[in-house]
Amino acid sequence: MAEPEQLVVEAQRQAAAATTLDELSKVRTTVSGKRSPLVAARKALGGLDPEARREAGQALNAAKSAIDEVLASREAELAAAARAEKLAAERLDLTEVTEQPANGHLHVITQTWQELEDVFVGMGYRVAEGPEIESEWYNFGALNFPLGHPARDMYDTLYVDYGEPGSTLLRTHTSPVQARVMENQKPPIYVVAPGRCFRQDTADATHMPVFHQIEGLVVDRDTTLGDLAGTIEAFTAAYFGPGFTSRLRPSYFPFTEPSAEFDIQRPDGTWLELGGCGMVHPNVLKACGIDPEQWQGFAFGFGIDRLALIRFGIDDLRELWTNDVRFLEQF
Ligand code: FA5
């Protein structure tokens, strides 16, 4: 017959080993159920003489109480653990998102486009737009490119098979918007026109067949070249911040006189041609119904994609079009 103390020790061992309430319920059957050594020991009491039976009976009762206590305390422990586990499993942590879902963002060119609009709107300009498929008249004719004039060859134009041959094209610059605005609006005019342009240019680090420009047009009384230079300077400071410098180089465009090219110096010291500008040619004002004796204007057109290169320190325009997310998500 097992010693009562041994029964208690064995019950303690098994209860401690039980890790769930189910396991503990089996332990209860083993250590205090009908077929347990405890119950067997009780049954065996009958064979003892009265004195020994009393003593052994008391010892077994004490053992029984001790075992019940062991089981009850282990049950409380396991029930508390089970409750805590359930709470943890059902807990929704709304403050800690461990895996951030990937958020998309605007493309570098769109960001640049919008920032440019903001800068010019801040300077009092309004935003205008025109069609990407344009007539020969607005892209060239109204802009003082005479028919057959070699200046038209400055642009490798993509013509659209529509109407008379050569009459419809993909605009090679945003300058046709100048003519459209002047036809429809009385001066004073202060507008910028961002948009997509197309040329048969071979893709390289600074050229793409599809690219973006932002056109600026001011028509007012007594507008001078000084106003143009000041505007470009103010724009450079507002957009790039200090540390960037710009320069104007004499150039030629049929629709401006005088004309200049506008370059900006990158932080590495190299210059990049950004656009053209000049005083609106009197022939252009006349073609659009504005009296050049009363009104003067200046215009400029910059490459938005090239602005983005400088602004974000990217060295190849083609990177903007490969749509490699690992590249784009840096900006
Ligand atoms: C023009 O397109 C004139 N319309 C600019 C202008 C406007 C002059 C108003 C005077 C008054 P140009 O061909 O230089 O000029 O192009 C202007 C800018 O567009 C270039 O400096 C460059 O930044 C950008 N650009 C031109 N071609 C491409 C191309 N293939 N890829 C990317 N950017 C280009």
mmCIF file of C-alpha atoms and ligand atoms in Angstrom:
data_model
loop_
_atom_site.group_PDB
_atom_site.id
_atom_site.type_symbol
_atom_site.label_atom_id
_atom_site.label_comp_id
_atom_site.label_asym_id
_atom_site.label_seq_id
_atom_site.Cartn_x
_atom_site.Cartn_y
_atom_site.Cartn_z
ATOM 1 C CA MET A 1 0.000 0.000 0.000
ATOM 2 C CA ALA A 2 1.252 3.479 -1.008
ATOM 3 C CA GLU A 3 2.147 5.831 1.838
ATOM 4 C CA PRO A 4 -0.337 8.775 2.001
ATOM 5 C CA GLU A 5 2.491 11.314 1.750
ATOM 6 C CA GLN A 6 3.696 9.579 -1.414
ATOM 7 C CA LEU A 7 0.197 9.942 -2.878
ATOM 8 C CA VAL A 8 0.293 13.660 -2.228
ATOM 9 C CA VAL A 9 3.774 14.035 -3.751
ATOM 10 C CA GLU A 10 2.689 12.048 -6.811
ATOM 11 C CA ALA A 11 -0.463 14.202 -7.177
ATOM 12 C CA GLN A 12 1.666 17.349 -6.947
ATOM 13 C CA ARG A 13 4.036 16.040 -9.628
ATOM 14 C CA GLN A 14 1.259 15.147 -12.038
ATOM 15 C CA ALA A 15 -0.713 18.347 -11.434
ATOM 16 C CA ALA A 16 2.392 20.442 -12.086
ATOM 17 C CA ALA A 17 3.023 18.524 -15.315
ATOM 18 C CA ALA A 18 -0.512 19.230 -16.592
ATOM 19 C CA THR A 19 -0.412 22.260 -18.915
ATOM 20 C CA THR A 20 -4.108 22.493 -19.780
ATOM 21 C CA LEU A 21 -7.394 22.143 -17.916
ATOM 22 C CA ASP A 22 -8.119 18.998 -19.942
ATOM 23 C CA GLU A 23 -4.864 17.405 -18.883
ATOM 24 C CA LEU A 24 -5.561 18.359 -15.274
ATOM 25 C CA SER A 25 -8.971 16.731 -15.419
ATOM 26 C CA LYS A 26 -7.278 13.463 -16.426
ATOM 27 C CA VAL A 27 -4.816 13.874 -13.566
ATOM 28 C CA ARG A 28 -7.792 14.304 -11.203
ATOM 29 C CA THR A 29 -9.202 10.950 -12.332
ATOM 30 C CA THR A 30 -5.794 9.299 -11.938
ATOM 31 C CA VAL A 31 -5.005 10.627 -8.452
ATOM 32 C CA SER A 32 -8.432 10.834 -6.830
ATOM 33 C CA GLY A 33 -10.865 8.924 -9.097
ATOM 34 C CA LYS A 34 -12.594 5.599 -8.380
ATOM 35 C CA ARG A 35 -9.596 3.593 -9.516
ATOM 36 C CA SER A 36 -6.964 5.776 -7.905
ATOM 37 C CA PRO A 37 -4.434 4.483 -5.344
ATOM 38 C CA LEU A 38 -6.104 6.814 -2.825
ATOM 39 C CA VAL A 39 -9.491 5.132 -3.149
ATOM 40 C CA ALA A 40 -7.784 1.695 -3.163
ATOM 41 C CA ALA A 41 -5.992 2.619 0.060
ATOM 42 C CA ARG A 42 -9.285 3.642 1.658
ATOM 43 C CA LYS A 43 -10.865 0.351 0.699
ATOM 44 C CA ALA A 44 -7.917 -1.468 2.237
ATOM 45 C CA LEU A 45 -8.560 0.219 5.607
ATOM 46 C CA GLY A 46 -11.243 -2.357 6.384
ATOM 47 C CA GLY A 47 -8.630 -5.079 6.825
ATOM 48 C CA LEU A 48 -6.793 -3.194 9.573
ATOM 49 C CA ASP A 49 -7.375 -3.476 13.263
ATOM 50 C CA PRO A 50 -9.362 -0.553 14.798
ATOM 51 C CA GLU A 51 -6.361 1.347 16.207
ATOM 52 C CA ALA A 52 -4.311 1.142 12.994
ATOM 53 C CA ARG A 53 -7.425 1.849 10.889
ATOM 54 C CA ARG A 54 -8.082 5.103 12.777
ATOM 55 C CA GLU A 55 -4.501 6.279 12.321
ATOM 56 C CA ALA A 56 -4.296 5.284 8.673
ATOM 57 C CA GLY A 57 -7.755 6.720 8.062
ATOM 58 C CA GLN A 58 -6.738 10.110 9.422
ATOM 59 C CA ALA A 59 -3.567 10.075 7.337
ATOM 60 C CA LEU A 60 -5.551 9.217 4.209
ATOM 61 C CA ASN A 61 -8.119 11.954 4.926
ATOM 62 C CA ALA A 62 -5.311 14.474 5.305
ATOM 63 C CA ALA A 63 -3.776 13.203 2.065
ATOM 64 C CA LYS A 64 -7.162 13.494 0.325
ATOM 65 C CA SER A 65 -7.520 17.136 1.482
ATOM 66 C CA ALA A 66 -3.988 17.914 0.402
ATOM 67 C CA ILE A 67 -4.561 16.361 -3.024
ATOM 68 C CA ASP A 68 -7.845 18.291 -3.492
ATOM 69 C CA GLU A 69 -6.040 21.477 -2.622
ATOM 70 C CA VAL A 70 -3.207 20.734 -5.077
ATOM 71 C CA LEU A 71 -5.745 20.093 -7.834
ATOM 72 C CA ALA A 72 -7.785 23.205 -7.017
ATOM 73 C CA SER A 73 -4.803 25.519 -6.972
ATOM 74 C CA ARG A 74 -3.399 24.078 -10.212
ATOM 75 C CA GLU A 75 -6.843 24.453 -11.765
ATOM 76 C CA ALA A 76 -6.960 28.133 -10.805
ATOM 77 C CA GLU A 77 -3.516 28.660 -12.315
ATOM 78 C CA LEU A 78 -4.404 26.946 -15.583
ATOM 79 C CA ALA A 79 -7.770 28.733 -15.843
ATOM 80 C CA ALA A 80 -6.051 32.102 -15.417
ATOM 81 C CA ALA A 81 -3.463 31.192 -18.049
ATOM 82 C CA ALA A 82 -6.194 30.050 -20.461
ATOM 83 C CA ARG A 83 -8.096 33.292 -19.986
ATOM 84 C CA ALA A 84 -4.978 35.374 -20.581
ATOM 85 C CA GLU A 85 -4.187 33.394 -23.717
ATOM 86 C CA LYS A 86 -7.698 33.864 -25.058
ATOM 87 C CA LEU A 87 -7.539 37.597 -24.419
ATOM 88 C CA ALA A 88 -4.175 37.843 -26.144
ATOM 89 C CA ALA A 89 -5.433 35.863 -29.138
ATOM 90 C CA GLU A 90 -8.529 38.014 -29.504
ATOM 91 C CA ARG A 91 -6.781 41.299 -28.896
ATOM 92 C CA LEU A 92 -6.844 43.678 -31.853
ATOM 93 C CA ASP A 93 -3.946 46.063 -31.570
ATOM 94 C CA LEU A 94 -4.998 49.165 -33.409
ATOM 95 C CA THR A 95 -1.940 51.175 -32.435
ATOM 96 C CA GLU A 96 0.795 48.898 -33.682
ATOM 97 C CA VAL A 97 0.670 48.024 -37.378
ATOM 98 C CA THR A 98 3.725 45.872 -37.850
ATOM 99 C CA GLU A 99 3.409 45.484 -41.597
ATOM 100 C CA GLN A 100 2.692 48.812 -43.226
ATOM 101 C CA PRO A 101 0.699 48.396 -46.425
ATOM 102 C CA ALA A 102 2.594 49.968 -49.311
ATOM 103 C CA ASN A 103 1.152 53.362 -50.183
ATOM 104 C CA GLY A 104 1.480 54.611 -53.718
ATOM 105 C CA HIS A 105 2.420 58.178 -54.440
ATOM 106 C CA LEU A 106 2.508 60.603 -57.321
ATOM 107 C CA HIS A 107 5.128 60.058 -60.015
ATOM 108 C CA VAL A 108 8.176 62.334 -59.943
ATOM 109 C CA ILE A 109 7.007 64.143 -63.061
ATOM 110 C CA THR A 110 3.515 64.713 -61.672
ATOM 111 C CA GLN A 111 4.990 66.015 -58.411
ATOM 112 C CA THR A 112 7.233 68.389 -60.358
ATOM 113 C CA TRP A 113 4.375 69.507 -62.592
ATOM 114 C CA GLN A 114 2.177 70.290 -59.567
ATOM 115 C CA GLU A 115 4.944 72.101 -57.694
ATOM 116 C CA LEU A 116 5.630 74.248 -60.742
ATOM 117 C CA GLU A 117 1.977 75.175 -60.983
ATOM 118 C CA ASP A 118 2.052 76.092 -57.289
ATOM 119 C CA VAL A 119 5.107 78.316 -57.709
ATOM 120 C CA PHE A 120 3.570 80.236 -60.609
ATOM 121 C CA VAL A 121 0.087 80.421 -59.097
ATOM 122 C CA GLY A 122 1.849 81.890 -56.064
ATOM 123 C CA MET A 123 3.318 84.522 -58.386
ATOM 124 C CA GLY A 124 -0.150 85.433 -59.656
ATOM 125 C CA TYR A 125 -0.366 83.294 -62.816
ATOM 126 C CA ARG A 126 -3.369 81.287 -63.920
ATOM 127 C CA VAL A 127 -3.122 77.774 -65.385
ATOM 128 C CA ALA A 128 -4.167 77.248 -69.021
ATOM 129 C CA GLU A 129 -4.151 74.183 -71.233
ATOM 130 C CA GLY A 130 -4.383 73.178 -74.863
ATOM 131 C CA PRO A 131 -4.731 70.011 -76.941
ATOM 132 C CA GLU A 132 -1.897 67.507 -77.444
ATOM 133 C CA ILE A 133 -3.020 66.868 -81.017
ATOM 134 C CA GLU A 134 -2.607 70.271 -82.565
ATOM 135 C CA SER A 135 -3.022 71.972 -85.919
ATOM 136 C CA GLU A 136 -0.023 73.073 -87.937
ATOM 137 C CA TRP A 137 -1.310 76.634 -87.500
ATOM 138 C CA TYR A 138 -1.102 76.786 -83.702
ATOM 139 C CA ASN A 139 2.115 74.765 -83.427
ATOM 140 C CA PHE A 140 3.933 76.754 -86.145
ATOM 141 C CA GLY A 141 1.934 79.236 -88.220
ATOM 142 C CA ALA A 142 0.590 81.498 -85.491
ATOM 143 C CA LEU A 143 4.041 81.410 -83.892
ATOM 144 C CA ASN A 144 5.685 83.121 -86.851
ATOM 145 C CA PHE A 145 7.173 80.018 -88.475
ATOM 146 C CA PRO A 146 6.555 80.774 -92.174
ATOM 147 C CA LEU A 147 5.653 77.760 -94.312
ATOM 148 C CA GLY A 148 8.769 76.057 -95.593
ATOM 149 C CA HIS A 149 10.921 78.046 -93.142
ATOM 150 C CA PRO A 150 13.932 75.997 -91.948
ATOM 151 C CA ALA A 151 13.036 76.815 -88.315
ATOM 152 C CA ARG A 152 10.302 74.190 -88.577
ATOM 153 C CA ASP A 153 13.067 71.612 -88.948
ATOM 154 C CA MET A 154 14.297 72.516 -85.455
ATOM 155 C CA TYR A 155 11.556 70.191 -84.314
ATOM 156 C CA ASP A 156 11.362 66.623 -85.559
ATOM 157 C CA THR A 157 7.619 66.689 -85.777
ATOM 158 C CA LEU A 158 5.312 63.679 -85.569
ATOM 159 C CA TYR A 159 2.415 64.244 -87.984
ATOM 160 C CA VAL A 160 -0.996 62.686 -87.557
ATOM 161 C CA ASP A 161 -2.723 61.109 -90.534
ATOM 162 C CA TYR A 162 -5.766 63.431 -90.351
ATOM 163 C CA GLY A 163 -7.037 66.106 -92.747
ATOM 164 C CA GLU A 164 -4.657 67.635 -95.305
ATOM 165 C CA PRO A 165 -1.192 66.018 -95.224
ATOM 166 C CA GLY A 166 0.942 68.001 -92.751
ATOM 167 C CA SER A 167 -2.032 69.836 -91.231
ATOM 168 C CA THR A 168 -2.321 67.897 -87.963
ATOM 169 C CA LEU A 169 0.487 66.956 -85.609
ATOM 170 C CA LEU A 170 1.423 66.008 -82.067
ATOM 171 C CA ARG A 171 2.443 69.329 -80.568
ATOM 172 C CA THR A 172 6.224 69.684 -80.394
ATOM 173 C CA HIS A 173 6.059 72.248 -77.581
ATOM 174 C CA THR A 174 3.537 73.977 -75.316
ATOM 175 C CA SER A 175 3.935 77.295 -77.187
ATOM 176 C CA PRO A 176 0.713 76.765 -79.241
ATOM 177 C CA VAL A 177 -1.142 77.350 -75.954
ATOM 178 C CA GLN A 178 0.230 80.925 -76.059
ATOM 179 C CA ALA A 179 -1.624 81.555 -79.306
ATOM 180 C CA ARG A 180 -4.808 79.894 -78.063
ATOM 181 C CA VAL A 181 -4.813 81.977 -74.871
ATOM 182 C CA MET A 182 -4.107 85.273 -76.679
ATOM 183 C CA GLU A 183 -6.925 84.607 -79.129
ATOM 184 C CA ASN A 184 -9.393 84.025 -76.325
ATOM 185 C CA GLN A 185 -8.329 86.418 -73.626
ATOM 186 C CA LYS A 186 -7.829 90.147 -73.458
ATOM 187 C CA PRO A 187 -4.563 91.354 -71.905
ATOM 188 C CA PRO A 188 -3.284 91.672 -69.263
ATOM 189 C CA ILE A 189 -2.449 87.966 -69.441
ATOM 190 C CA TYR A 190 -0.457 85.991 -66.885
ATOM 191 C CA VAL A 191 -0.698 82.252 -67.586
ATOM 192 C CA VAL A 192 1.336 79.058 -67.369
ATOM 193 C CA ALA A 193 0.482 76.012 -69.471
ATOM 194 C CA PRO A 194 2.016 72.676 -68.461
ATOM 195 C CA GLY A 195 1.566 69.735 -70.790
ATOM 196 C CA ARG A 196 2.854 66.796 -72.774
ATOM 197 C CA CYS A 197 4.920 67.299 -75.939
ATOM 198 C CA PHE A 198 6.151 64.951 -78.644
ATOM 199 C CA ARG A 199 9.186 64.912 -80.923
ATOM 200 C CA GLN A 200 10.965 62.279 -82.986
ATOM 201 C CA ASP A 201 13.907 62.504 -80.580
ATOM 202 C CA THR A 202 15.959 59.418 -79.804
ATOM 203 C CA ALA A 203 15.788 58.562 -76.102
ATOM 204 C CA ASP A 204 18.969 59.446 -74.211
ATOM 205 C CA ALA A 205 19.893 60.809 -70.792
ATOM 206 C CA THR A 206 18.255 64.205 -71.508
ATOM 207 C CA HIS A 207 15.776 63.463 -74.320
ATOM 208 C CA MET A 208 12.620 61.403 -74.653
ATOM 209 C CA PRO A 209 10.191 61.276 -77.585
ATOM 210 C CA VAL A 210 7.411 62.134 -75.109
ATOM 211 C CA PHE A 211 8.241 64.792 -72.534
ATOM 212 C CA HIS A 212 6.653 67.679 -70.664
ATOM 213 C CA GLN A 213 7.016 71.422 -70.833
ATOM 214 C CA ILE A 214 5.585 74.300 -68.915
ATOM 215 C CA GLU A 215 4.902 77.414 -70.927
ATOM 216 C CA GLY A 216 4.667 80.872 -69.428
ATOM 217 C CA LEU A 217 3.086 83.883 -71.091
ATOM 218 C CA VAL A 218 2.754 87.445 -69.876
ATOM 219 C CA VAL A 219 1.155 90.181 -71.959
ATOM 220 C CA ASP A 220 0.804 93.579 -70.347
ATOM 221 C CA ARG A 221 1.568 97.221 -70.984
ATOM 222 C CA ASP A 222 5.261 98.117 -70.816
ATOM 223 C CA THR A 223 6.462 94.539 -70.254
ATOM 224 C CA THR A 224 10.231 94.433 -70.699
ATOM 225 C CA LEU A 225 13.087 91.981 -71.026
ATOM 226 C CA GLY A 226 14.001 93.014 -67.479
ATOM 227 C CA ASP A 227 10.655 91.651 -66.282
ATOM 228 C CA LEU A 228 11.398 88.380 -68.064
ATOM 229 C CA ALA A 229 14.865 88.058 -66.512
ATOM 230 C CA GLY A 230 13.486 88.975 -63.082
ATOM 231 C CA THR A 231 10.687 86.429 -63.402
ATOM 232 C CA ILE A 232 13.120 83.653 -64.315
ATOM 233 C CA GLU A 233 15.366 84.606 -61.438
ATOM 234 C CA ALA A 234 12.419 84.656 -59.001
ATOM 235 C CA PHE A 235 11.268 81.302 -60.308
ATOM 236 C CA THR A 236 14.731 79.733 -59.921
ATOM 237 C CA ALA A 237 14.969 80.931 -56.324
ATOM 238 C CA ALA A 238 11.405 79.846 -55.476
ATOM 239 C CA TYR A 239 11.700 76.426 -57.051
ATOM 240 C CA PHE A 240 15.293 75.335 -56.470
ATOM 241 C CA GLY A 241 16.205 77.440 -53.468
ATOM 242 C CA PRO A 242 19.546 79.087 -52.831
ATOM 243 C CA GLY A 243 22.691 77.490 -54.223
ATOM 244 C CA PHE A 244 21.335 77.121 -57.731
ATOM 245 C CA THR A 245 22.263 79.580 -60.439
ATOM 246 C CA SER A 246 20.847 80.201 -63.860
ATOM 247 C CA ARG A 247 22.036 81.922 -67.002
ATOM 248 C CA LEU A 248 20.478 83.216 -70.188
ATOM 249 C CA ARG A 249 22.224 82.603 -73.512
ATOM 250 C CA PRO A 250 21.241 84.455 -76.697
ATOM 251 C CA SER A 251 19.283 82.125 -78.939
ATOM 252 C CA TYR A 252 16.699 82.086 -81.695
ATOM 253 C CA PHE A 253 13.007 81.260 -81.737
ATOM 254 C CA PRO A 254 10.738 82.598 -84.512
ATOM 255 C CA PHE A 255 8.068 83.587 -81.974
ATOM 256 C CA THR A 256 10.269 85.662 -79.664
ATOM 257 C CA GLU A 257 12.569 88.598 -80.313
ATOM 258 C CA PRO A 258 15.009 88.842 -78.667
ATOM 259 C CA SER A 259 15.265 85.173 -77.679
ATOM 260 C CA ALA A 260 17.351 83.403 -75.094
ATOM 261 C CA GLU A 261 18.028 79.941 -73.820
ATOM 262 C CA PHE A 262 17.838 79.342 -70.083
ATOM 263 C CA ASP A 263 20.345 77.010 -68.376
ATOM 264 C CA ILE A 264 20.590 75.991 -64.772
ATOM 265 C CA GLN A 265 23.683 74.872 -62.911
ATOM 266 C CA ARG A 266 23.410 71.586 -61.079
ATOM 267 C CA PRO A 267 25.028 71.081 -57.666
ATOM 268 C CA ASP A 268 27.824 69.110 -59.386
ATOM 269 C CA GLY A 269 28.648 72.255 -61.379
ATOM 270 C CA THR A 270 27.374 71.081 -64.767
ATOM 271 C CA TRP A 271 24.904 73.180 -66.731
ATOM 272 C CA LEU A 272 21.702 71.775 -68.172
ATOM 273 C CA GLU A 273 19.604 73.525 -70.790
ATOM 274 C CA LEU A 274 16.171 73.928 -69.310
ATOM 275 C CA GLY A 275 14.235 75.974 -71.790
ATOM 276 C CA GLY A 276 13.822 78.936 -74.046
ATOM 277 C CA CYS A 277 12.371 82.379 -73.530
ATOM 278 C CA GLY A 278 12.095 85.826 -75.037
ATOM 279 C CA MET A 279 9.900 88.807 -75.766
ATOM 280 C CA VAL A 280 6.781 87.795 -77.697
ATOM 281 C CA HIS A 281 7.360 88.658 -81.369
ATOM 282 C CA PRO A 282 5.045 91.448 -82.641
ATOM 283 C CA ASN A 283 3.969 89.146 -85.503
ATOM 284 C CA VAL A 284 2.663 86.646 -82.954
ATOM 285 C CA LEU A 285 0.702 89.317 -81.076
ATOM 286 C CA LYS A 286 -0.782 90.484 -84.403
ATOM 287 C CA ALA A 287 -1.648 86.926 -85.520
ATOM 288 C CA CYS A 288 -3.615 86.576 -82.267
ATOM 289 C CA GLY A 289 -5.420 89.899 -82.546
ATOM 290 C CA ILE A 290 -3.400 91.893 -80.010
ATOM 291 C CA ASP A 291 -2.034 95.354 -80.905
ATOM 292 C CA PRO A 292 1.776 95.280 -80.429
ATOM 293 C CA GLU A 293 1.804 99.079 -80.161
ATOM 294 C CA GLN A 294 -0.135 98.853 -76.914
ATOM 295 C CA TRP A 295 0.878 95.525 -75.468
ATOM 296 C CA GLN A 296 4.182 93.731 -75.038
ATOM 297 C CA GLY A 297 4.781 90.296 -73.703
ATOM 298 C CA PHE A 298 7.341 87.753 -72.722
ATOM 299 C CA ALA A 299 7.164 83.984 -72.887
ATOM 300 C CA PHE A 300 9.177 81.034 -71.676
ATOM 301 C CA GLY A 301 9.028 77.262 -72.011
ATOM 302 C CA PHE A 302 10.884 74.810 -69.752
ATOM 303 C CA GLY A 303 11.275 71.045 -69.821
ATOM 304 C CA ILE A 304 9.471 69.652 -66.744
ATOM 305 C CA ASP A 305 11.270 66.305 -66.973
ATOM 306 C CA ARG A 306 14.650 68.032 -66.966
ATOM 307 C CA LEU A 307 13.578 70.139 -64.001
ATOM 308 C CA ALA A 308 12.807 66.890 -62.185
ATOM 309 C CA LEU A 309 16.296 65.565 -63.004
ATOM 310 C CA ILE A 310 17.898 68.607 -61.416
ATOM 311 C CA ARG A 311 15.523 68.815 -58.512
ATOM 312 C CA PHE A 312 15.840 65.165 -57.480
ATOM 313 C CA GLY A 313 19.446 64.604 -58.559
ATOM 314 C CA ILE A 314 18.554 61.955 -61.148
ATOM 315 C CA ASP A 315 21.107 61.584 -63.932
ATOM 316 C CA ASP A 316 19.115 59.884 -66.675
ATOM 317 C CA LEU A 317 15.677 60.843 -67.982
ATOM 318 C CA ARG A 318 14.989 57.266 -69.089
ATOM 319 C CA GLU A 319 14.875 56.157 -65.436
ATOM 320 C CA LEU A 320 11.637 58.126 -65.073
ATOM 321 C CA TRP A 321 9.924 55.913 -67.606
ATOM 322 C CA THR A 322 11.096 52.421 -66.697
ATOM 323 C CA ASN A 323 8.562 52.386 -63.854
ATOM 324 C CA ASP A 324 10.801 50.355 -61.584
ATOM 325 C CA VAL A 325 9.053 50.801 -58.246
ATOM 326 C CA ARG A 326 12.357 50.479 -56.362
ATOM 327 C CA PHE A 327 13.586 53.521 -58.242
ATOM 328 C CA LEU A 328 10.365 55.550 -58.145
ATOM 329 C CA GLU A 329 9.616 55.032 -54.467
ATOM 330 C CA GLN A 330 12.725 57.025 -53.553
ATOM 331 C CA PHE A 331 11.061 60.251 -54.616
HETATM 332 C C1 FA5 B 1 10.895 75.228 -77.192
HETATM 333 O O1 FA5 B 1 10.251 74.198 -77.241
HETATM 334 C C2 FA5 B 1 10.245 76.564 -77.134
HETATM 335 N N1 FA5 B 1 8.827 76.417 -77.363
HETATM 336 C C3 FA5 B 1 10.538 77.215 -75.799
HETATM 337 C C4 FA5 B 1 10.135 78.650 -75.743
HETATM 338 C C5 FA5 B 1 8.931 79.011 -75.202
HETATM 339 C C6 FA5 B 1 10.976 79.635 -76.244
HETATM 340 C C7 FA5 B 1 8.547 80.339 -75.130
HETATM 341 C C8 FA5 B 1 10.626 80.973 -76.185
HETATM 342 C C9 FA5 B 1 9.398 81.320 -75.638
HETATM 343 P P1 FA5 B 1 13.176 73.986 -77.053
HETATM 344 O O2 FA5 B 1 13.034 73.179 -78.276
HETATM 345 O O3 FA5 B 1 14.544 74.481 -76.733
HETATM 346 O O4 FA5 B 1 12.238 75.269 -77.045
HETATM 347 O O5 FA5 B 1 12.667 73.118 -75.835
HETATM 348 C C10 FA5 B 1 12.505 73.688 -74.564
HETATM 349 C C11 FA5 B 1 12.878 72.686 -73.493
HETATM 350 O O6 FA5 B 1 12.091 71.520 -73.601
HETATM 351 C C12 FA5 B 1 14.300 72.173 -73.600
HETATM 352 O O7 FA5 B 1 15.196 73.082 -73.045
HETATM 353 C C13 FA5 B 1 14.204 70.912 -72.767
HETATM 354 O O8 FA5 B 1 14.226 71.217 -71.392
HETATM 355 C C14 FA5 B 1 12.831 70.416 -73.125
HETATM 356 N N2 FA5 B 1 12.931 69.403 -74.170
HETATM 357 C C15 FA5 B 1 12.985 69.574 -75.498
HETATM 358 N N3 FA5 B 1 13.046 68.402 -76.131
HETATM 359 C C16 FA5 B 1 13.044 67.452 -75.181
HETATM 360 C C17 FA5 B 1 13.085 66.029 -75.197
HETATM 361 N N4 FA5 B 1 13.117 65.339 -76.327
HETATM 362 N N5 FA5 B 1 13.071 65.372 -74.018
HETATM 363 C C18 FA5 B 1 12.996 66.072 -72.860
HETATM 364 N N6 FA5 B 1 12.942 67.403 -72.775
HETATM 365 C C19 FA5 B 1 12.970 68.095 -73.926
#
